[in-house]
Amino acid sequence: MVKRLPLIKVPIFFIIIFSLIAASFLPSEPARKYIYQAIWFKGLWFIAAIGIILNIVSLLKGKDFRLAAIYLGFFLVLSGGFLSSLLEKEGFVEMKKGETANGFWMEDKLFQPLDFSLSLRDFSVEYYPEIKGKARFVKSYKSQVTVRRAGDILKEGVIEVNKPLSFGGFNFYQYGHDVDLPGQTILQVVGDPGLPCVYSGYFVLLAGMLISFRRIWKTIL
């Protein structure tokens, strides 16, 4: 039987989980400064990562690929989340019909340039049927945009609520519009380099759990 090391010491595990929960209630900049980029948090993550890697090596030596896959999936999810917390870029861009943006403004009022441009072909707002004596409620926003680089059209699409446009590692979400400036859209821009790693981790975790379930089912039968 292969002797396995503990995955993560329990106190470290709970500190990491509670820190992530606390960070989710903070604005992105304080969360990065006081938690994700803090030396103490990086140290805890490093200890947890080493523990998981040692477990994976131990399991592979013992040819327990099923449990090794589960540990690897957990490691990828943890690593992707950590990478996102450090390198994620988030901000907003406002455009009128016919205007073009080459970047976006982040929370700390820094301008983040893009290696492509985003042009607004058209913007429309759809309202629910008007009810007498009551304010009109917005049903949907639609921003028709074109992505260009060096004058060449690379992509065209319509951005709606819950239907973002993805390009160049960034997602463009329909955020709203300025009621005082008709025809002007407000888009939220999110660049998350750790997302592919997180998705890969979920896939590996699912594969490991399905294999485990299959073995348990065969034992029962």
Coordinates of N, CA and C in Angstrom, one line a residue:
M1 N 0.8 -1.2 0.0 CA 0.0 0.0 0.0 C 0.9 1.2 0.0
V2 N 0.5 2.2 -0.8 CA 1.3 3.5 -0.9 C 0.9 4.4 0.2
K3 N 1.9 4.9 0.9 CA 1.6 5.8 2.0 C 1.4 7.2 1.4
R4 N 0.3 7.9 1.7 CA 0.0 9.2 1.1 C 0.2 10.2 2.2
L5 N 0.6 11.4 1.8 CA 0.7 12.5 2.7 C -0.6 13.2 2.7
P6 N -0.9 13.9 3.8 CA -2.2 14.6 3.9 C -2.3 15.7 2.8
L7 N -3.5 15.8 2.2 CA -3.7 16.7 1.1 C -3.3 18.2 1.5
I8 N -4.0 18.7 2.5 CA -3.7 20.0 3.0 C -4.0 19.9 4.5
K9 N -3.1 20.5 5.3 CA -3.4 20.5 6.8 C -4.7 21.3 7.0
V10 N -5.5 20.8 7.9 CA -6.9 21.3 8.0 C -6.9 22.8 8.3
P11 N -6.0 23.3 9.3 CA -6.0 24.8 9.5 C -5.7 25.6 8.3
I12 N -4.7 25.1 7.5 CA -4.4 25.9 6.3 C -5.5 25.9 5.3
F13 N -6.2 24.7 5.1 CA -7.3 24.6 4.2 C -8.4 25.6 4.6
F14 N -8.8 25.7 5.9 CA -9.8 26.6 6.3 C -9.4 28.0 6.2
I15 N -8.2 28.4 6.4 CA -7.7 29.7 6.3 C -7.8 30.2 4.8
I16 N -7.4 29.3 3.9 CA -7.5 29.6 2.5 C -9.0 29.8 2.1
I17 N -9.8 28.9 2.5 CA -11.3 29.0 2.1 C -11.9 30.3 2.7
F18 N -11.7 30.6 4.0 CA -12.2 31.8 4.6 C -11.7 33.1 3.9
S19 N -10.4 33.0 3.5 CA -9.8 34.2 2.9 C -10.4 34.4 1.5
L20 N -10.7 33.3 0.8 CA -11.3 33.5 -0.5 C -12.8 34.0 -0.4
I21 N -13.5 33.5 0.6 CA -14.8 34.0 0.9 C -14.8 35.5 1.2
A22 N -13.9 35.9 2.1 CA -13.7 37.3 2.5 C -13.4 38.2 1.3
A23 N -12.5 37.7 0.4 CA -12.1 38.5 -0.7 C -13.3 38.7 -1.7
S24 N -14.2 37.7 -1.7 CA -15.3 37.9 -2.6 C -16.3 39.0 -2.3
F25 N -16.2 39.5 -1.0 CA -17.0 40.6 -0.5 C -16.3 41.9 -0.6
L26 N -15.0 41.9 -1.0 CA -14.3 43.2 -1.2 C -14.2 43.6 -2.6
P27 N -14.0 44.9 -2.8 CA -13.7 45.4 -4.2 C -12.4 44.7 -4.7
S28 N -12.3 44.6 -6.0 CA -11.2 43.8 -6.6 C -9.8 44.3 -6.2
E29 N -9.7 45.7 -6.1 CA -8.3 46.2 -5.8 C -7.9 45.9 -4.3
P30 N -8.8 46.2 -3.3 CA -8.4 45.8 -1.9 C -8.2 44.3 -1.8
A31 N -9.0 43.5 -2.5 CA -8.9 42.0 -2.4 C -7.6 41.6 -2.9
R32 N -7.1 42.1 -4.0 CA -5.8 41.8 -4.5 C -4.7 42.2 -3.6
K33 N -4.8 43.4 -3.0 CA -3.7 44.0 -2.2 C -3.6 43.3 -0.9
Y34 N -4.7 43.1 -0.2 CA -4.6 42.6 1.2 C -4.8 41.1 1.3
I35 N -5.2 40.4 0.3 CA -5.4 38.9 0.3 C -4.6 38.3 -0.7
Y36 N -5.0 38.4 -2.0 CA -4.4 37.6 -3.1 C -2.9 37.9 -3.2
Q37 N -2.5 39.2 -3.1 CA -1.1 39.5 -3.3 C -0.3 39.6 -2.0
A38 N -0.9 39.3 -0.9 CA -0.3 39.4 0.4 C 0.7 38.2 0.5
I39 N 1.8 38.4 1.2 CA 2.8 37.3 1.4 C 2.3 36.1 2.1
W40 N 1.5 36.4 3.2 CA 0.9 35.3 4.0 C 0.0 34.4 3.1
F41 N -0.8 35.0 2.2 CA -1.7 34.2 1.4 C -0.9 33.4 0.4
K42 N 0.1 34.0 -0.2 CA 1.0 33.3 -1.2 C 1.7 32.1 -0.5
G43 N 2.1 32.3 0.8 CA 2.8 31.3 1.5 C 1.9 30.1 1.8
L44 N 0.6 30.4 2.2 CA -0.4 29.3 2.4 C -0.6 28.5 1.1
W45 N -0.8 29.3 0.0 CA -1.1 28.6 -1.2 C 0.1 27.7 -1.7
F46 N 1.3 28.2 -1.4 CA 2.5 27.4 -1.8 C 2.6 26.1 -1.0
I47 N 2.3 26.2 0.3 CA 2.3 25.0 1.1 C 1.2 24.0 0.7
A48 N 0.0 24.5 0.4 CA -1.1 23.7 -0.1 C -0.7 23.0 -1.4
A49 N -0.1 23.8 -2.3 CA 0.3 23.3 -3.6 C 1.3 22.2 -3.5
I50 N 2.3 22.4 -2.7 CA 3.3 21.4 -2.5 C 2.7 20.1 -1.9
G51 N 1.8 20.2 -1.0 CA 1.1 19.0 -0.4 C 0.4 18.2 -1.5
I52 N -0.3 19.0 -2.4 CA -1.1 18.3 -3.4 C -0.1 17.6 -4.4
I53 N 0.9 18.3 -4.8 CA 1.9 17.7 -5.7 C 2.5 16.4 -5.2
L54 N 2.9 16.4 -3.9 CA 3.5 15.3 -3.3 C 2.5 14.1 -3.2
N55 N 1.2 14.4 -3.0 CA 0.2 13.4 -3.0 C 0.1 12.8 -4.4
I56 N 0.1 13.6 -5.5 CA 0.0 13.2 -6.8 C 1.1 12.2 -7.2
V57 N 2.3 12.6 -6.8 CA 3.5 11.8 -7.1 C 3.4 10.5 -6.4
S58 N 3.0 10.5 -5.1 CA 2.8 9.3 -4.4 C 1.8 8.4 -5.0
L59 N 0.7 8.9 -5.4 CA -0.4 8.1 -6.0 C 0.0 7.5 -7.3
L60 N 0.7 8.3 -8.1 CA 1.2 7.8 -9.4 C 2.1 6.6 -9.3
K61 N 3.0 6.7 -8.3 CA 3.9 5.6 -8.0 C 3.2 4.4 -7.6
G62 N 2.1 4.6 -6.9 CA 1.3 3.4 -6.5 C 0.2 3.0 -7.6
K63 N 0.3 3.7 -8.7 CA -0.6 3.4 -9.8 C -2.1 3.6 -9.5
D64 N -2.3 4.6 -8.6 CA -3.7 4.9 -8.2 C -4.1 6.2 -9.1
F65 N -4.3 5.9 -10.3 CA -4.6 7.0 -11.3 C -5.9 7.7 -11.0
R66 N -6.8 7.0 -10.5 CA -8.2 7.5 -10.2 C -8.1 8.7 -9.2
L67 N -7.5 8.4 -8.0 CA -7.3 9.4 -7.0 C -6.3 10.5 -7.4
A68 N -5.3 10.1 -8.2 CA -4.4 11.1 -8.6 C -5.1 12.1 -9.5
A69 N -6.0 11.7 -10.3 CA -6.8 12.6 -11.2 C -7.6 13.6 -10.4
I70 N -8.2 13.1 -9.3 CA -9.0 14.0 -8.4 C -8.1 15.1 -7.8
Y71 N -6.9 14.6 -7.3 CA -5.9 15.6 -6.7 C -5.5 16.6 -7.8
L72 N -5.2 16.1 -9.0 CA -4.7 17.0 -10.1 C -5.8 18.0 -10.4
G73 N -7.0 17.5 -10.5 CA -8.1 18.5 -10.8 C -8.2 19.6 -9.7
F74 N -8.1 19.2 -8.5 CA -8.2 20.1 -7.4 C -7.0 21.1 -7.5
F75 N -5.8 20.6 -7.9 CA -4.7 21.5 -8.0 C -4.8 22.5 -9.1
L76 N -5.4 22.0 -10.3 CA -5.6 22.9 -11.4 C -6.7 24.0 -11.0
V77 N -7.7 23.6 -10.4 CA -8.7 24.6 -10.0 C -8.1 25.6 -9.0
L78 N -7.4 25.2 -8.0 CA -6.7 26.1 -7.1 C -5.7 27.0 -7.8
S79 N -5.0 26.4 -8.7 CA -4.0 27.2 -9.4 C -4.6 28.2 -10.3
G80 N -5.7 27.8 -11.0 CA -6.4 28.8 -11.9 C -7.0 29.9 -11.1
G81 N -7.6 29.6 -10.0 CA -8.2 30.7 -9.2 C -7.1 31.6 -8.6
F82 N -6.0 31.1 -8.2 CA -4.9 31.9 -7.7 C -4.3 32.8 -8.9
L83 N -4.2 32.2 -10.1 CA -3.7 33.0 -11.2 C -4.7 34.1 -11.6
S84 N -5.9 33.8 -11.5 CA -7.0 34.8 -11.9 C -6.9 35.9 -10.9
S85 N -6.8 35.6 -9.6 CA -6.8 36.6 -8.6 C -5.6 37.6 -8.7
L86 N -4.5 37.1 -9.3 CA -3.3 38.0 -9.4 C -3.3 38.8 -10.7
L87 N -3.8 38.1 -11.8 CA -3.6 38.7 -13.1 C -5.0 39.2 -13.8
E88 N -6.1 38.9 -13.1 CA -7.4 39.3 -13.7 C -7.4 40.8 -13.9
K89 N -7.9 41.3 -15.0 CA -8.1 42.7 -15.3 C -9.5 43.0 -15.6
E90 N -10.0 44.0 -14.9 CA -11.5 44.3 -15.0 C -11.7 45.8 -15.1
G91 N -12.6 46.2 -16.0 CA -12.8 47.6 -16.1 C -14.1 47.9 -17.0
F92 N -14.2 49.1 -17.4 CA -15.4 49.5 -18.2 C -15.0 50.4 -19.4
V93 N -15.8 50.3 -20.4 CA -15.6 51.2 -21.6 C -17.0 51.7 -22.0
E94 N -17.0 53.0 -22.3 CA -18.2 53.7 -22.8 C -18.0 54.1 -24.2
M95 N -19.0 53.9 -25.0 CA -19.0 54.2 -26.5 C -20.3 54.7 -27.0
K96 N -20.3 55.6 -27.9 CA -21.4 56.0 -28.7 C -21.4 55.3 -30.0
K97 N -22.5 55.3 -30.7 CA -22.6 54.7 -32.0 C -21.6 55.3 -32.9
G98 N -20.8 54.5 -33.6 CA -19.7 55.0 -34.5 C -18.4 55.2 -33.9
E99 N -18.3 55.1 -32.5 CA -17.0 55.3 -31.9 C -16.3 54.0 -31.8
T100 N -14.9 54.1 -31.5 CA -14.1 53.0 -31.4 C -13.2 53.1 -30.2
A101 N -13.0 52.0 -29.4 CA -12.2 51.9 -28.2 C -11.0 51.0 -28.4
N102 N -9.9 51.5 -28.0 CA -8.7 50.7 -28.0 C -8.2 50.2 -26.7
G103 N -9.0 50.3 -25.7 CA -8.7 49.9 -24.3 C -9.9 50.2 -23.4
F104 N -9.6 50.0 -22.1 CA -10.7 50.3 -21.1 C -10.1 50.8 -19.8
W105 N -10.9 51.4 -19.0 CA -10.5 52.0 -17.7 C -10.7 51.0 -16.6
M106 N -9.7 50.8 -15.8 CA -9.8 49.9 -14.6 C -10.2 50.7 -13.4
E107 N -10.5 50.0 -12.3 CA -11.0 50.6 -11.1 C -10.0 51.6 -10.5
D108 N -8.7 51.4 -10.6 CA -7.7 52.3 -10.1 C -7.4 53.5 -11.0
K109 N -8.3 53.7 -12.0 CA -8.2 54.8 -13.0 C -7.0 54.7 -13.9
L110 N -6.6 53.4 -14.1 CA -5.5 53.2 -15.0 C -6.1 52.7 -16.4
F111 N -5.5 53.2 -17.4 CA -6.0 52.8 -18.8 C -5.3 51.5 -19.2
Q112 N -6.1 50.5 -19.6 CA -5.5 49.2 -20.0 C -5.7 49.1 -21.5
P113 N -4.6 49.3 -22.3 CA -4.7 49.2 -23.8 C -5.0 47.8 -24.2
L114 N -5.6 47.6 -25.4 CA -5.8 46.4 -26.0 C -5.1 46.3 -27.3
D115 N -4.7 45.1 -27.8 CA -4.0 45.0 -29.0 C -5.0 44.8 -30.2
F116 N -6.2 45.2 -30.0 CA -7.3 45.3 -31.0 C -8.2 46.4 -30.7
S117 N -9.1 46.7 -31.6 CA -10.1 47.8 -31.3 C -11.5 47.3 -31.4
L118 N -12.4 47.9 -30.6 CA -13.8 47.5 -30.6 C -14.6 48.7 -31.0
S119 N -15.4 48.5 -32.1 CA -16.2 49.6 -32.6 C -17.7 49.3 -32.4
L120 N -18.5 50.4 -32.0 CA -19.9 50.2 -31.8 C -20.7 50.6 -33.0
R121 N -21.2 49.6 -33.7 CA -22.0 49.8 -34.9 C -23.4 50.4 -34.6
D122 N -24.0 49.9 -33.5 CA -25.3 50.3 -33.1 C -25.6 49.9 -31.7
F123 N -26.5 50.6 -31.0 CA -26.9 50.3 -29.6 C -28.4 50.6 -29.5
S124 N -29.1 49.6 -28.9 CA -30.5 49.8 -28.8 C -31.0 49.3 -27.4
V125 N -32.1 49.9 -26.9 CA -32.7 49.5 -25.6 C -34.1 49.1 -25.9
E126 N -34.5 47.9 -25.4 CA -35.9 47.5 -25.5 C -36.5 47.5 -24.2
Y127 N -37.8 48.1 -24.1 CA -38.5 48.2 -22.9 C -39.7 47.3 -22.9
Y128 N -40.1 47.0 -21.6 CA -41.4 46.2 -21.4 C -42.5 47.1 -21.8
P129 N -43.7 46.5 -22.1 CA -44.9 47.4 -22.5 C -45.2 48.4 -21.3
E130 N -45.5 49.6 -21.7 CA -45.7 50.7 -20.7 C -47.0 50.4 -20.0
I131 N -46.9 50.6 -18.7 CA -48.1 50.5 -17.8 C -48.4 51.9 -17.3
K132 N -49.7 52.2 -17.4 CA -50.1 53.6 -17.1 C -49.8 53.9 -15.7
G133 N -49.1 55.0 -15.5 CA -48.8 55.5 -14.1 C -47.5 54.9 -13.5
K134 N -46.9 54.0 -14.3 CA -45.7 53.4 -13.8 C -44.5 53.6 -14.7
A135 N -43.3 53.6 -14.2 CA -42.1 53.9 -15.0 C -41.9 52.7 -15.9
R136 N -41.2 53.0 -17.0 CA -40.9 51.9 -18.0 C -39.7 51.2 -17.5
F137 N -39.7 49.9 -17.7 CA -38.6 49.0 -17.3 C -37.9 48.5 -18.5
V138 N -36.6 48.5 -18.4 CA -35.7 48.0 -19.5 C -35.9 46.5 -19.6
K139 N -36.1 46.0 -20.8 CA -36.1 44.5 -21.1 C -34.8 44.0 -21.5
S140 N -34.1 44.7 -22.4 CA -32.8 44.3 -22.8 C -32.0 45.4 -23.4
Y141 N -30.6 45.3 -23.4 CA -29.7 46.2 -24.1 C -29.0 45.3 -25.2
K142 N -28.8 46.0 -26.3 CA -28.0 45.3 -27.4 C -27.0 46.2 -28.0
S143 N -25.7 45.7 -27.9 CA -24.6 46.5 -28.5 C -24.1 45.7 -29.7
Q144 N -24.2 46.2 -30.9 CA -23.6 45.6 -32.1 C -22.2 46.1 -32.3
V145 N -21.2 45.2 -32.2 CA -19.9 45.6 -32.2 C -19.0 44.9 -33.3
T146 N -17.9 45.5 -33.6 CA -17.0 45.0 -34.6 C -15.6 45.0 -34.0
V147 N -14.9 43.9 -34.1 CA -13.5 43.8 -33.6 C -12.5 43.9 -34.8
R148 N -11.6 44.8 -34.7 CA -10.6 45.0 -35.7 C -9.2 45.0 -35.2
R149 N -8.3 44.7 -36.1 CA -6.8 44.8 -35.8 C -6.2 45.2 -37.1
A150 N -5.4 46.3 -37.0 CA -4.8 46.9 -38.2 C -5.7 47.1 -39.4
G151 N -6.9 47.5 -39.1 CA -7.9 47.7 -40.1 C -8.7 46.5 -40.6
D152 N -8.3 45.3 -40.2 CA -9.0 44.1 -40.7 C -10.0 43.7 -39.7
I153 N -11.2 43.4 -40.2 CA -12.3 42.9 -39.3 C -12.0 41.5 -38.9
L154 N -12.0 41.3 -37.6 CA -11.7 39.9 -37.0 C -12.9 39.2 -36.5
K155 N -13.9 40.0 -36.1 CA -15.1 39.4 -35.5 C -16.2 40.5 -35.4
E156 N -17.4 40.0 -35.6 CA -18.6 40.9 -35.4 C -19.6 40.1 -34.5
G157 N -20.3 40.9 -33.7 CA -21.3 40.2 -32.8 C -22.2 41.2 -32.1
V158 N -23.1 40.6 -31.4 CA -24.1 41.4 -30.6 C -23.9 41.1 -29.1
I159 N -23.7 42.1 -28.3 CA -23.5 41.9 -26.9 C -24.8 42.2 -26.2
E160 N -25.3 41.2 -25.4 CA -26.5 41.4 -24.6 C -26.2 41.0 -23.2
V161 N -27.2 41.3 -22.3 CA -27.0 40.8 -20.9 C -27.0 39.3 -20.9
N162 N -26.0 38.8 -20.2 CA -25.7 37.4 -20.1 C -25.2 36.7 -21.4
K163 N -24.9 37.5 -22.4 CA -24.4 37.0 -23.7 C -23.2 37.9 -24.1
P164 N -22.1 37.6 -23.4 CA -20.9 38.4 -23.7 C -20.2 38.1 -25.0
L165 N -19.4 39.0 -25.5 CA -18.5 38.7 -26.6 C -17.1 38.4 -26.1
S166 N -16.5 37.3 -26.6 CA -15.2 36.9 -26.2 C -14.2 37.1 -27.3
F167 N -13.1 37.7 -27.0 CA -12.0 37.8 -28.0 C -10.7 38.2 -27.3
G168 N -9.6 37.6 -27.8 CA -8.3 38.0 -27.3 C -8.1 37.8 -25.8
G169 N -8.8 36.8 -25.2 CA -8.6 36.6 -23.8 C -9.5 37.5 -22.9
F170 N -10.3 38.3 -23.5 CA -11.2 39.2 -22.8 C -12.7 38.9 -23.1
N171 N -13.5 39.1 -22.1 CA -15.0 39.0 -22.3 C -15.6 40.4 -22.1
F172 N -16.5 40.7 -23.1 CA -17.1 42.0 -23.0 C -18.6 41.8 -22.7
Y173 N -19.0 42.3 -21.5 CA -20.4 42.1 -21.0 C -21.2 43.4 -21.2
Q174 N -22.5 43.3 -21.5 CA -23.4 44.4 -21.5 C -23.7 44.9 -20.1
Y175 N -23.2 46.0 -19.7 CA -23.4 46.5 -18.3 C -24.6 47.4 -18.2
G176 N -24.8 48.3 -19.2 CA -25.9 49.3 -19.1 C -25.8 50.4 -20.1
H177 N -26.4 51.5 -19.8 CA -26.3 52.7 -20.7 C -26.5 53.9 -19.9
D178 N -26.1 55.0 -20.5 CA -26.3 56.3 -19.8 C -27.6 57.0 -20.3
V179 N -28.5 57.1 -19.4 CA -29.8 57.6 -19.8 C -29.8 59.1 -20.3
D180 N -28.7 59.8 -19.8 CA -28.6 61.2 -20.3 C -27.9 61.3 -21.6
L181 N -27.3 60.2 -22.1 CA -26.6 60.2 -23.4 C -27.2 59.1 -24.3
P182 N -28.3 59.3 -25.0 CA -28.9 58.3 -25.8 C -28.0 57.7 -26.8
G183 N -28.0 56.4 -27.0 CA -27.1 55.8 -27.9 C -25.8 55.4 -27.4
Q184 N -25.5 55.7 -26.1 CA -24.2 55.4 -25.5 C -24.3 54.1 -24.7
T185 N -23.4 53.1 -24.9 CA -23.4 51.9 -24.2 C -22.3 51.9 -23.2
I186 N -22.5 51.1 -22.2 CA -21.5 50.8 -21.1 C -21.2 49.3 -21.1
L187 N -20.0 49.0 -21.4 CA -19.5 47.6 -21.4 C -18.6 47.3 -20.3
Q188 N -18.7 46.2 -19.7 CA -17.8 45.7 -18.7 C -16.8 44.8 -19.4
V189 N -15.5 45.0 -19.1 CA -14.5 44.2 -19.7 C -13.7 43.4 -18.7
V190 N -13.6 42.1 -18.9 CA -13.0 41.2 -17.9 C -12.0 40.3 -18.7
G191 N -10.7 40.3 -18.2 CA -9.7 39.4 -18.8 C -9.3 38.5 -17.7
D192 N -9.5 37.2 -17.8 CA -9.2 36.2 -16.8 C -8.3 35.1 -17.3
P193 N -7.0 35.3 -17.1 CA -6.1 34.2 -17.7 C -6.1 32.9 -17.0
G194 N -6.7 32.9 -15.8 CA -6.8 31.6 -15.1 C -8.0 30.7 -15.4
L195 N -8.9 31.3 -16.1 CA -10.2 30.6 -16.4 C -9.9 29.2 -17.1
P196 N -9.1 29.2 -18.2 CA -8.9 27.9 -18.9 C -8.3 26.8 -17.9
C197 N -7.5 27.3 -17.0 CA -6.9 26.3 -16.0 C -8.0 25.8 -15.1
V198 N -8.9 26.7 -14.6 CA -10.0 26.3 -13.8 C -10.9 25.3 -14.5
Y199 N -11.3 25.6 -15.7 CA -12.1 24.7 -16.5 C -11.5 23.3 -16.7
S200 N -10.2 23.3 -17.0 CA -9.4 22.1 -17.1 C -9.5 21.3 -15.8
G201 N -9.3 22.0 -14.7 CA -9.4 21.3 -13.4 C -10.7 20.7 -13.1
Y202 N -11.8 21.4 -13.5 CA -13.2 20.8 -13.3 C -13.3 19.5 -14.2
F203 N -12.8 19.6 -15.4 CA -12.9 18.4 -16.3 C -12.2 17.2 -15.7
V204 N -10.9 17.5 -15.2 CA -10.1 16.4 -14.6 C -10.8 15.8 -13.4
L205 N -11.3 16.7 -12.5 CA -12.0 16.3 -11.3 C -13.2 15.4 -11.7
L206 N -14.0 15.9 -12.7 CA -15.2 15.1 -13.1 C -14.8 13.7 -13.6
A207 N -13.7 13.7 -14.4 CA -13.2 12.4 -14.9 C -12.9 11.4 -13.8
G208 N -12.1 12.0 -12.8 CA -11.7 11.2 -11.6 C -12.9 10.7 -10.8
M209 N -13.9 11.5 -10.6 CA -15.1 11.1 -9.8 C -15.9 10.1 -10.6
L210 N -16.0 10.2 -11.9 CA -16.8 9.3 -12.7 C -16.1 7.9 -12.7
I211 N -14.8 7.9 -12.7 CA -14.1 6.6 -12.6 C -14.3 6.0 -11.2
S212 N -14.2 6.8 -10.2 CA -14.5 6.3 -8.8 C -15.9 5.8 -8.7
F213 N -16.9 6.5 -9.3 CA -18.2 6.0 -9.2 C -18.4 4.7 -9.9
R214 N -17.7 4.6 -11.0 CA -17.8 3.3 -11.8 C -17.3 2.1 -11.0
R215 N -16.2 2.4 -10.3 CA -15.6 1.3 -9.5 C -16.5 0.9 -8.3
I216 N -17.1 1.9 -7.7 CA -18.0 1.7 -6.6 C -19.3 0.9 -7.1
W217 N -19.8 1.3 -8.3 CA -21.0 0.7 -8.8 C -20.7 -0.8 -9.1
K218 N -19.5 -1.1 -9.7 CA -19.1 -2.5 -10.0 C -19.0 -3.3 -8.7
T219 N -18.5 -2.7 -7.6 CA -18.4 -3.4 -6.3 C -19.8 -3.7 -5.8
I220 N -20.7 -2.8 -5.9 CA -22.1 -3.0 -5.4 C -22.8 -4.1 -6.2
L221 N -22.6 -4.1 -7.5 CA -23.2 -5.1 -8.3 C -22.5 -6.5 -8.2

